[in-house]
Coordinates of C-alpha atoms and ligand atoms in Angstrom, one line a residue:
X1181 CA 9.3 -170.3 -75.8
X1182 CA 7.8 -172.9 -73.5
X1183 CA 6.8 -172.1 -69.9
X1184 CA 9.6 -174.3 -68.6
X1185 CA 12.2 -172.2 -70.5
X1186 CA 10.7 -169.0 -69.1
X1187 CA 11.0 -170.4 -65.6
X1188 CA 7.2 -170.2 -65.2
X1189 CA 5.3 -172.7 -63.2
X1190 CA 1.8 -173.9 -63.9
X1191 CA 0.8 -172.7 -60.4
X1192 CA -0.8 -169.5 -59.3
X1193 CA 0.1 -167.7 -56.1
X1194 CA -2.2 -168.7 -53.3
X1195 CA -2.0 -165.1 -52.1
X1196 CA -2.7 -162.9 -55.1
X1197 CA -3.4 -165.3 -57.9
X1198 CA -0.5 -164.2 -60.1
X1199 CA 1.2 -166.9 -62.3
X1200 CA 4.3 -167.9 -60.4
X1201 CA 7.8 -167.8 -62.0
X1202 CA 11.3 -168.4 -60.7
X1203 CA 13.2 -166.2 -63.2
X1204 CA 13.0 -162.5 -62.5
X1205 CA 12.6 -161.1 -59.0
X1206 CA 11.6 -157.7 -60.4
X1207 CA 8.4 -158.8 -62.1
X1208 CA 5.2 -160.1 -60.6
X1209 CA 4.9 -163.7 -59.5
X1210 CA 8.5 -164.3 -58.5
X1211 CA 9.6 -166.8 -55.9
X1212 CA 12.9 -168.5 -55.3
X1213 CA 13.0 -172.1 -56.5
X1214 CA 13.2 -173.6 -53.0
X1215 CA 10.0 -171.8 -52.0
X1216 CA 8.0 -173.9 -54.4
X1217 CA 8.0 -176.6 -51.7
X1218 CA 6.1 -174.4 -49.3
X1219 CA 2.5 -175.0 -48.6
X1220 CA 0.6 -172.9 -49.6
X1221 CA 2.8 -171.7 -52.5
X1222 CA 2.9 -167.9 -52.5
X1223 CA 5.0 -165.4 -54.4
X1224 CA 7.8 -163.6 -52.7
X1225 CA 5.9 -160.4 -52.6
X1226 CA 2.9 -162.0 -50.8
X1227 CA 5.4 -163.8 -48.5
X1228 CA 6.9 -160.5 -47.4
X1229 CA 3.5 -158.9 -46.9
X1230 CA 2.3 -161.7 -44.8
X1231 CA 5.4 -162.3 -42.7
X1232 CA 7.0 -158.9 -42.4
X1233 CA 4.2 -156.5 -43.1
X1234 CA 6.5 -155.1 -45.8
X1235 CA 6.0 -154.4 -49.5
X1236 CA 8.6 -155.1 -52.1
X1237 CA 8.6 -153.7 -55.6
X1238 CA 7.4 -155.3 -58.7
X1239 CA 7.5 -153.8 -62.2
X1240 CA 5.2 -153.9 -65.1
X1241 CA 5.4 -152.7 -68.7
X1242 CA 3.9 -149.6 -70.2
X1243 CA 0.6 -151.2 -71.3
X1244 CA -0.3 -152.8 -67.9
X1245 CA 0.8 -149.6 -66.2
X1246 CA -1.4 -147.4 -68.3
X1247 CA -4.3 -149.7 -67.7
X1248 CA -3.9 -149.5 -64.0
X1249 CA -3.5 -145.7 -64.1
X1250 CA -6.7 -145.6 -66.1
X1251 CA -8.4 -147.5 -63.3
X1252 CA -7.4 -144.8 -60.9
X1253 CA -9.3 -142.2 -63.0
X1254 CA -12.6 -143.7 -62.0
X1255 CA -11.9 -143.4 -58.3
X1256 CA -12.0 -140.3 -56.0
X1257 CA -8.5 -140.3 -54.6
X1258 CA -5.2 -138.5 -54.0
X1259 CA -2.3 -139.6 -56.3
X1260 CA 1.2 -139.5 -54.8
X1261 CA 3.7 -139.4 -57.7
X1262 CA 7.2 -140.4 -56.4
X1263 CA 10.2 -139.3 -58.5
X1264 CA 13.9 -139.7 -58.0
X1265 CA 15.6 -136.4 -57.7
X1266 CA 18.8 -138.0 -59.0
X1267 CA 17.0 -139.1 -62.2
X1268 CA 14.3 -136.4 -62.3
X1269 CA 13.5 -136.3 -66.0
X1270 CA 14.0 -140.1 -66.3
X1271 CA 11.6 -141.0 -63.5
X1272 CA 8.8 -138.6 -64.1
X1273 CA 5.7 -140.3 -65.4
X1274 CA 4.9 -138.1 -68.4
X1275 CA 1.2 -137.5 -69.1
X1276 CA 0.3 -138.8 -65.6
X1277 CA -2.5 -136.2 -65.2
X1278 CA -4.2 -137.3 -68.4
X1279 CA -4.4 -140.9 -67.1
X1280 CA -5.6 -140.3 -63.5
X1281 CA -8.5 -138.0 -64.5
X1282 CA -9.5 -135.3 -62.1
X1283 CA -7.6 -136.7 -59.1
X1284 CA -5.1 -134.3 -57.6
X1285 CA -1.4 -135.2 -57.7
X1286 CA 1.1 -134.7 -54.9
X1287 CA 4.7 -134.7 -56.2
X1288 CA 7.1 -136.4 -53.7
X1289 CA 10.8 -136.0 -54.8
X1290 CA 12.9 -138.7 -53.1
X1291 CA 16.7 -139.1 -52.6
X1292 CA 17.5 -135.5 -51.6
X1293 CA 20.2 -137.0 -49.4
X1294 CA 22.3 -137.6 -52.5
X1295 CA 22.9 -133.9 -53.1
X1296 CA 25.7 -132.0 -51.4
X1297 CA 24.7 -130.9 -47.8
X1298 CA 25.2 -127.2 -48.7
X1299 CA 22.3 -127.4 -51.2
X1300 CA 19.6 -124.8 -50.6
X1301 CA 16.3 -126.6 -50.4
X1302 CA 14.2 -123.6 -51.3
X1303 CA 16.2 -123.2 -54.5
X1304 CA 15.9 -126.8 -55.2
X1305 CA 12.1 -126.7 -54.7
X1306 CA 11.9 -123.8 -57.2
X1307 CA 14.0 -125.8 -59.7
X1308 CA 11.7 -128.8 -59.3
X1309 CA 8.6 -126.6 -59.7
X1310 CA 10.0 -125.1 -62.9
X1311 CA 11.0 -128.4 -64.4
X1312 CA 7.7 -130.1 -63.5
X1313 CA 5.9 -127.3 -65.2
X1314 CA 8.0 -127.7 -68.3
X1315 CA 7.1 -131.3 -68.4
X1316 CA 3.4 -130.4 -68.2
X1317 CA 2.8 -131.7 -64.7
X1318 CA 0.2 -130.1 -62.5
X1319 CA 0.8 -130.7 -58.9
X1320 CA -0.9 -129.8 -55.6
X1321 CA 2.3 -129.5 -53.8
X1322 CA 6.0 -130.6 -54.0
X1323 CA 7.6 -132.4 -51.1
X1324 CA 11.3 -133.1 -50.9
X1325 CA 12.5 -136.1 -48.9
X1326 CA 14.7 -139.0 -48.5
X1327 CA 12.8 -142.2 -47.7
X1328 CA 15.9 -144.1 -46.9
X1329 CA 17.7 -141.5 -44.6
X1330 CA 14.4 -140.3 -43.1
X1331 CA 14.9 -136.7 -44.2
X1332 CA 11.7 -134.6 -44.6
X1333 CA 9.5 -137.6 -44.0
X1334 CA 7.4 -135.5 -41.6
X1335 CA 6.5 -133.3 -44.6
X1336 CA 5.3 -136.4 -46.5
X1337 CA 2.9 -137.2 -43.6
X1338 CA 1.8 -133.5 -43.3
X1339 CA 1.2 -133.5 -47.0
X1340 CA -1.0 -136.6 -46.8
X1341 CA -2.9 -135.2 -43.8
X1342 CA -3.5 -132.0 -45.6
X1343 CA -4.4 -133.2 -49.0
X1344 CA -6.0 -136.5 -48.5
X1345 CA -9.4 -135.2 -47.3
X1346 CA -10.8 -138.6 -46.4
X1347 CA -9.8 -140.2 -49.7
X1348 CA -7.7 -143.3 -50.6
X1349 CA -4.1 -142.6 -51.7
X1350 CA -2.6 -144.2 -54.8
X1351 CA 1.2 -144.2 -54.8
X1352 CA 2.7 -144.4 -58.3
X1353 CA 6.3 -144.2 -59.5
X1354 CA 8.9 -145.6 -61.9
X1355 CA 11.1 -148.5 -60.8
X1356 CA 14.0 -147.8 -58.4
X1357 CA 12.7 -144.3 -57.3
X1358 CA 12.5 -145.7 -53.7
X1359 CA 8.7 -146.3 -53.7
X1360 CA 8.8 -149.4 -51.6
X1361 CA 11.3 -147.8 -49.1
X1362 CA 8.8 -144.9 -48.7
X1363 CA 5.8 -147.1 -48.5
X1364 CA 7.4 -149.3 -45.8
X1365 CA 8.1 -146.2 -43.8
X1366 CA 4.4 -145.2 -44.2
X1367 CA 3.3 -148.7 -43.0
X1368 CA 5.4 -148.1 -39.9
X1369 CA 4.6 -144.5 -39.2
X1370 CA 1.3 -143.7 -40.8
X1371 CA -0.9 -146.8 -41.3
X1372 CA -3.3 -148.5 -38.9
X1373 CA -0.9 -151.2 -37.7
X1374 CA -3.7 -153.1 -36.1
X1375 CA -5.2 -154.1 -39.4
X1376 CA -3.4 -156.3 -41.9
X1377 CA -2.3 -155.4 -45.4
X1378 CA -4.6 -156.8 -48.0
X1379 CA -4.4 -157.3 -51.7
X1380 CA -7.0 -157.0 -54.5
X1381 CA -7.1 -156.6 -58.2
X1382 CA -7.0 -153.5 -60.3
X1383 CA -10.1 -153.5 -62.4
X1384 CA -9.4 -154.8 -65.9
X1385 CA -5.9 -156.1 -65.1
X1386 CA -4.3 -159.2 -63.7
X1387 CA -2.3 -157.1 -61.3
X1388 CA -2.7 -157.1 -57.5
X1389 CA -2.7 -153.9 -55.5
X1390 CA -1.6 -153.9 -51.9
X1391 CA -3.9 -151.9 -49.6
X1392 CA -2.4 -150.4 -46.5
X1393 CA -5.2 -149.6 -44.1
X1394 CA -5.5 -146.1 -42.6
X1395 CA -7.3 -145.3 -39.4
X1396 CA -10.3 -143.7 -41.1
X1397 CA -11.1 -146.9 -43.1
X1398 CA -9.4 -145.6 -46.2
X1399 CA -6.2 -147.0 -47.6
X1400 CA -2.8 -146.3 -49.2
X1401 CA -2.6 -148.4 -52.4
X1402 CA 0.8 -149.4 -53.7
X1403 CA 1.0 -149.8 -57.5
X1404 CA 3.7 -151.7 -59.4
X1405 CA 6.5 -149.6 -60.7
X1406 CA 6.8 -148.7 -64.4
X1407 CA 10.0 -149.7 -66.2
X1408 CA 11.3 -147.1 -68.5
X1409 CA 13.9 -148.3 -71.0
X1410 CA 15.0 -144.7 -71.4
X1411 CA 16.9 -144.9 -68.1
X1412 CA 20.4 -146.4 -68.0
X1413 CA 19.4 -148.1 -64.7
X1414 CA 16.9 -150.2 -66.6
X1415 CA 19.1 -151.4 -69.4
X1416 CA 22.1 -152.6 -67.4
X1417 CA 22.3 -156.0 -65.7
X1418 CA 21.5 -156.2 -62.0
X1419 CA 25.1 -156.6 -61.1
X1420 CA 25.8 -153.1 -62.4
X1421 CA 22.7 -151.5 -61.0
X1422 CA 24.1 -151.0 -57.5
X1423 CA 27.1 -149.1 -58.9
X1424 CA 24.8 -146.7 -60.6
X1425 CA 22.5 -146.1 -57.7
X1426 CA 24.5 -143.9 -55.3
X1427 CA 24.0 -144.6 -51.6
X1428 CA 25.9 -141.6 -50.2
X1429 CA 25.9 -137.9 -51.1
X1430 CA 27.5 -137.5 -54.4
X1431 CA 31.0 -135.9 -54.3
X1432 CA 31.1 -133.7 -57.5
X1433 CA 34.2 -134.2 -59.5
X1434 CA 35.6 -131.2 -61.4
X1435 CA 37.5 -131.8 -64.7
X1436 CA 39.2 -129.0 -66.6
X1437 CA 39.0 -130.1 -70.2
X1438 CA 40.6 -128.8 -73.4
X1439 CA 38.7 -129.1 -76.7
X1440 CA 39.3 -132.6 -78.1
X1441 CA 39.3 -134.4 -74.8
X1442 CA 37.0 -137.3 -73.8
X1443 CA 35.8 -138.8 -70.6
X1444 CA 34.6 -142.4 -70.2
X1445 CA 32.2 -143.2 -67.4
X1446 CA 33.0 -146.8 -66.8
X1447 CA 32.4 -148.6 -70.1
X1448 CA 28.8 -147.3 -70.1
X1449 CA 28.9 -143.7 -71.5
X1450 CA 31.4 -141.5 -73.3
X1451 CA 31.5 -137.7 -73.1
X1452 CA 33.5 -135.8 -75.8
X1453 CA 34.3 -132.1 -75.4
X1454 CA 34.2 -131.4 -79.2
X1455 CA 34.5 -127.7 -79.4
X1456 CA 35.0 -124.7 -77.1
X1457 CA 37.6 -122.9 -74.9
X1458 CA 39.2 -124.7 -72.0
X1459 CA 36.6 -124.9 -69.2
X1460 CA 35.5 -127.0 -66.3
X1461 CA 32.9 -129.8 -66.3
X1462 CA 31.5 -130.9 -62.9
X1463 CA 30.4 -134.5 -62.8
X1464 CA 27.5 -135.5 -60.6
X1465 CA 27.7 -139.3 -60.9
X1466 CA 27.8 -142.3 -58.6
X1467 CA 31.3 -142.2 -57.1
X1468 CA 31.5 -146.0 -57.7
X1469 CA 32.0 -145.3 -61.4
X1470 CA 35.5 -145.2 -62.8
X1471 CA 36.2 -142.0 -64.8
X1472 CA 38.9 -142.1 -67.5
X1473 CA 40.2 -139.2 -69.5
X1474 CA 41.7 -139.5 -72.9
X1475 CA 42.2 -137.6 -76.2
X1476 CA 39.1 -137.6 -78.4
X1477 CA 41.2 -138.9 -81.3
X1478 CA 42.2 -141.9 -79.3
X1479 CA 38.7 -142.6 -77.8
X1480 CA 37.4 -145.1 -80.4
X1481 CA 40.6 -147.3 -80.2
X1482 CA 40.7 -147.1 -76.4
X1483 CA 37.1 -148.3 -76.2
X1484 CA 37.7 -151.1 -78.6
X1485 CA 40.7 -152.4 -76.7
X1486 CA 39.8 -151.7 -73.1
X1487 CA 36.0 -151.7 -72.6
X1488 CA 34.9 -153.9 -69.8
X1489 CA 38.5 -154.0 -68.4
X1490 CA 40.6 -150.9 -67.9
X1491 CA 37.6 -148.6 -68.4
X1492 CA 35.5 -150.3 -65.7
X1493 CA 32.1 -151.8 -65.5
X1494 CA 30.3 -153.6 -67.0
X1495 CA 32.2 -156.6 -68.2
X1496 CA 32.6 -157.4 -71.9
X1497 CA 30.0 -160.1 -71.7
X1498 CA 27.6 -157.9 -69.9
X1499 CA 28.1 -155.2 -72.6
X1500 CA 26.8 -157.6 -75.2
X1501 CA 23.4 -157.4 -73.5
X1502 CA 23.3 -153.6 -73.5
X1503 CA 22.1 -151.7 -76.6
X1504 CA 24.9 -150.2 -78.7
X1505 CA 25.7 -146.5 -78.3
X1506 CA 24.1 -143.6 -80.2
X1507 CA 25.6 -140.2 -80.3
X1508 CA 23.9 -137.1 -79.0
X1509 CA 25.4 -133.8 -80.1
X1510 CA 24.6 -131.0 -77.6
X1511 CA 25.4 -127.3 -77.9
X1512 CA 25.7 -125.6 -74.5
X1513 CA 24.8 -122.0 -75.0
X1514 CA 27.3 -119.2 -74.2
X1515 CA 26.8 -117.6 -70.7
X1516 CA 24.6 -120.4 -69.4
X1517 CA 24.8 -122.8 -66.5
X1518 CA 23.4 -126.1 -67.7
X1519 CA 23.4 -129.8 -67.0
X1520 CA 24.0 -132.4 -69.6
X1521 CA 21.6 -135.0 -68.1
X1522 CA 22.0 -138.7 -68.8
X1523 CA 19.0 -140.6 -67.4
X1524 CA 20.0 -143.2 -64.8
X1525 CA 23.7 -142.0 -64.8
X1526 CA 23.6 -138.5 -63.4
X1527 CA 24.6 -135.2 -65.0
X1528 CA 27.6 -133.0 -66.0
X1529 CA 27.3 -129.4 -65.1
X1530 CA 28.7 -126.9 -67.6
X1531 CA 29.1 -123.4 -66.4
X1532 CA 30.1 -122.0 -69.8
X1533 CA 30.9 -118.4 -70.4
X1534 CA 32.0 -119.1 -74.0
X1535 CA 29.7 -122.0 -75.0
X1536 CA 30.6 -125.6 -75.7
X1537 CA 29.8 -128.4 -78.1
X1538 CA 29.8 -131.8 -76.6
X1539 CA 28.9 -135.3 -77.8
X1540 CA 27.4 -137.9 -75.5
X1541 CA 27.6 -141.6 -76.5
X1542 CA 25.1 -143.6 -74.5
X1543 CA 23.2 -146.9 -75.1
X1544 CA 20.5 -146.5 -77.7
X1545 CA 17.2 -145.3 -76.1
X1546 CA 18.7 -143.8 -73.0
X1547 CA 17.4 -140.2 -72.5
X1548 CA 20.1 -137.5 -72.9
X1549 CA 19.2 -133.9 -72.6
X1550 CA 20.3 -130.4 -71.8
X1551 CA 18.5 -128.7 -68.9
X1552 CA 18.9 -125.7 -66.6
X1553 CA 21.5 -126.5 -63.9
X1554 CA 20.0 -128.1 -60.8
X1555 CA 22.8 -126.9 -58.5
Ligands
GDP1712 P1 11.3 -149.0 -55.9 O1 11.7 -149.8 -57.0 O2 10.8 -147.7 -56.3 O3 10.3 -149.6 -54.9 O4 12.6 -148.6 -55.1 P2 13.3 -149.2 -53.8 O5 12.5 -148.7 -52.6 O6 13.4 -150.7 -53.9 O7 14.7 -148.4 -53.9 C1 15.5 -148.5 -55.0 C2 16.9 -148.2 -54.6 O8 17.0 -146.8 -54.2 C3 17.5 -149.0 -53.5 O9 18.8 -149.2 -53.8 C4 17.3 -148.1 -52.3 O10 18.2 -148.4 -51.3 C5 17.5 -146.7 -52.9 N1 16.8 -145.7 -52.2 C6 15.5 -145.6 -51.8 N2 15.2 -144.4 -51.2 C7 16.4 -143.7 -51.2 C8 16.8 -142.4 -50.7 O11 16.0 -141.7 -50.1 N3 18.1 -142.1 -50.8 C9 19.0 -142.9 -51.5 N4 20.2 -142.5 -51.6 N5 18.7 -144.1 -52.0 C10 17.4 -144.5 -51.8

């Protein structure tokens, strides 16, 4: 493919030096076409930093991401690992500790505002602790917050004060966990506003790091987000993303299902109750998604005839761009309270006294697993 086809320009950003492109706002070097006329020509990210003192997210692939994590290993710093509570297993950076060397990791769990208000935060913290341990994560501390709704942000600041010990802070996270929302709050509430944000290069990479100055001369360093194709949010077109990312607390939906019944979540994922006694399934999904119930024996035909239309988003054309489904067969043990977790979509809580066999059909590569119930 030529550079022209890729929407790349021959120019480099006068701010950070990255090759400019007009195609994809999510990856480094993006600027809208009209901004090419500006003098000097800078990427959208540098523009926002210079004009609004605000960071915006860019994403990189696994190789670049691991290279830059590797460059953190040679520093003496505190690493803040932001994960999305709503997509916990999907947004954890597995093996983080191996890459950042001996630097301690503070786990910040964002988007707590999405859970029902009645949720007991101590219980939730225990759940996070247990799951993090299962994933092999060693953490100094766990902080629950909502960057967007300003919940628990004082604990983020206390955590930084307590654990930073005069060091720089590297903030790492997958895409869409709310990293830039959190960093922009830190710029307003924690940084040395007198001094400007600066950018520099990660050693051994072409990526720029934004340095947010702190009063003691140290800095908070923003890193690009890593894109995980194992999250539904990363395989859908942008137009569908907003429907998957809930803005308000999720209202759980309870479905009493008989064996042989199927639920469609938009046209994105299908959930079959294959075997078991009649029981309830509680959906924790974005309330913008259409849920459609049908008989399992009719499900194939219904999907063939009505995907992208009656079943809801995405459109038929958009579905062409998304990987085809694979089927995950999951046995929910008898007497357990579990979540069937679908990364980037949400989860279905099964409180099964008698056990259940379910099939989940989801785009190939999307992480689907059974876990201890969060709620
Ligand atoms: P980044 O890619 O990690 O930098 O994420 P952004 O800060 O751009 O946020 C990604 C999406 O998550 C946006 O739609 C935000 O509005 C949303 N978001 C960020 N923080 C929160 C939060 O605390 N709660 C909720 N409900 N949404 C959030």
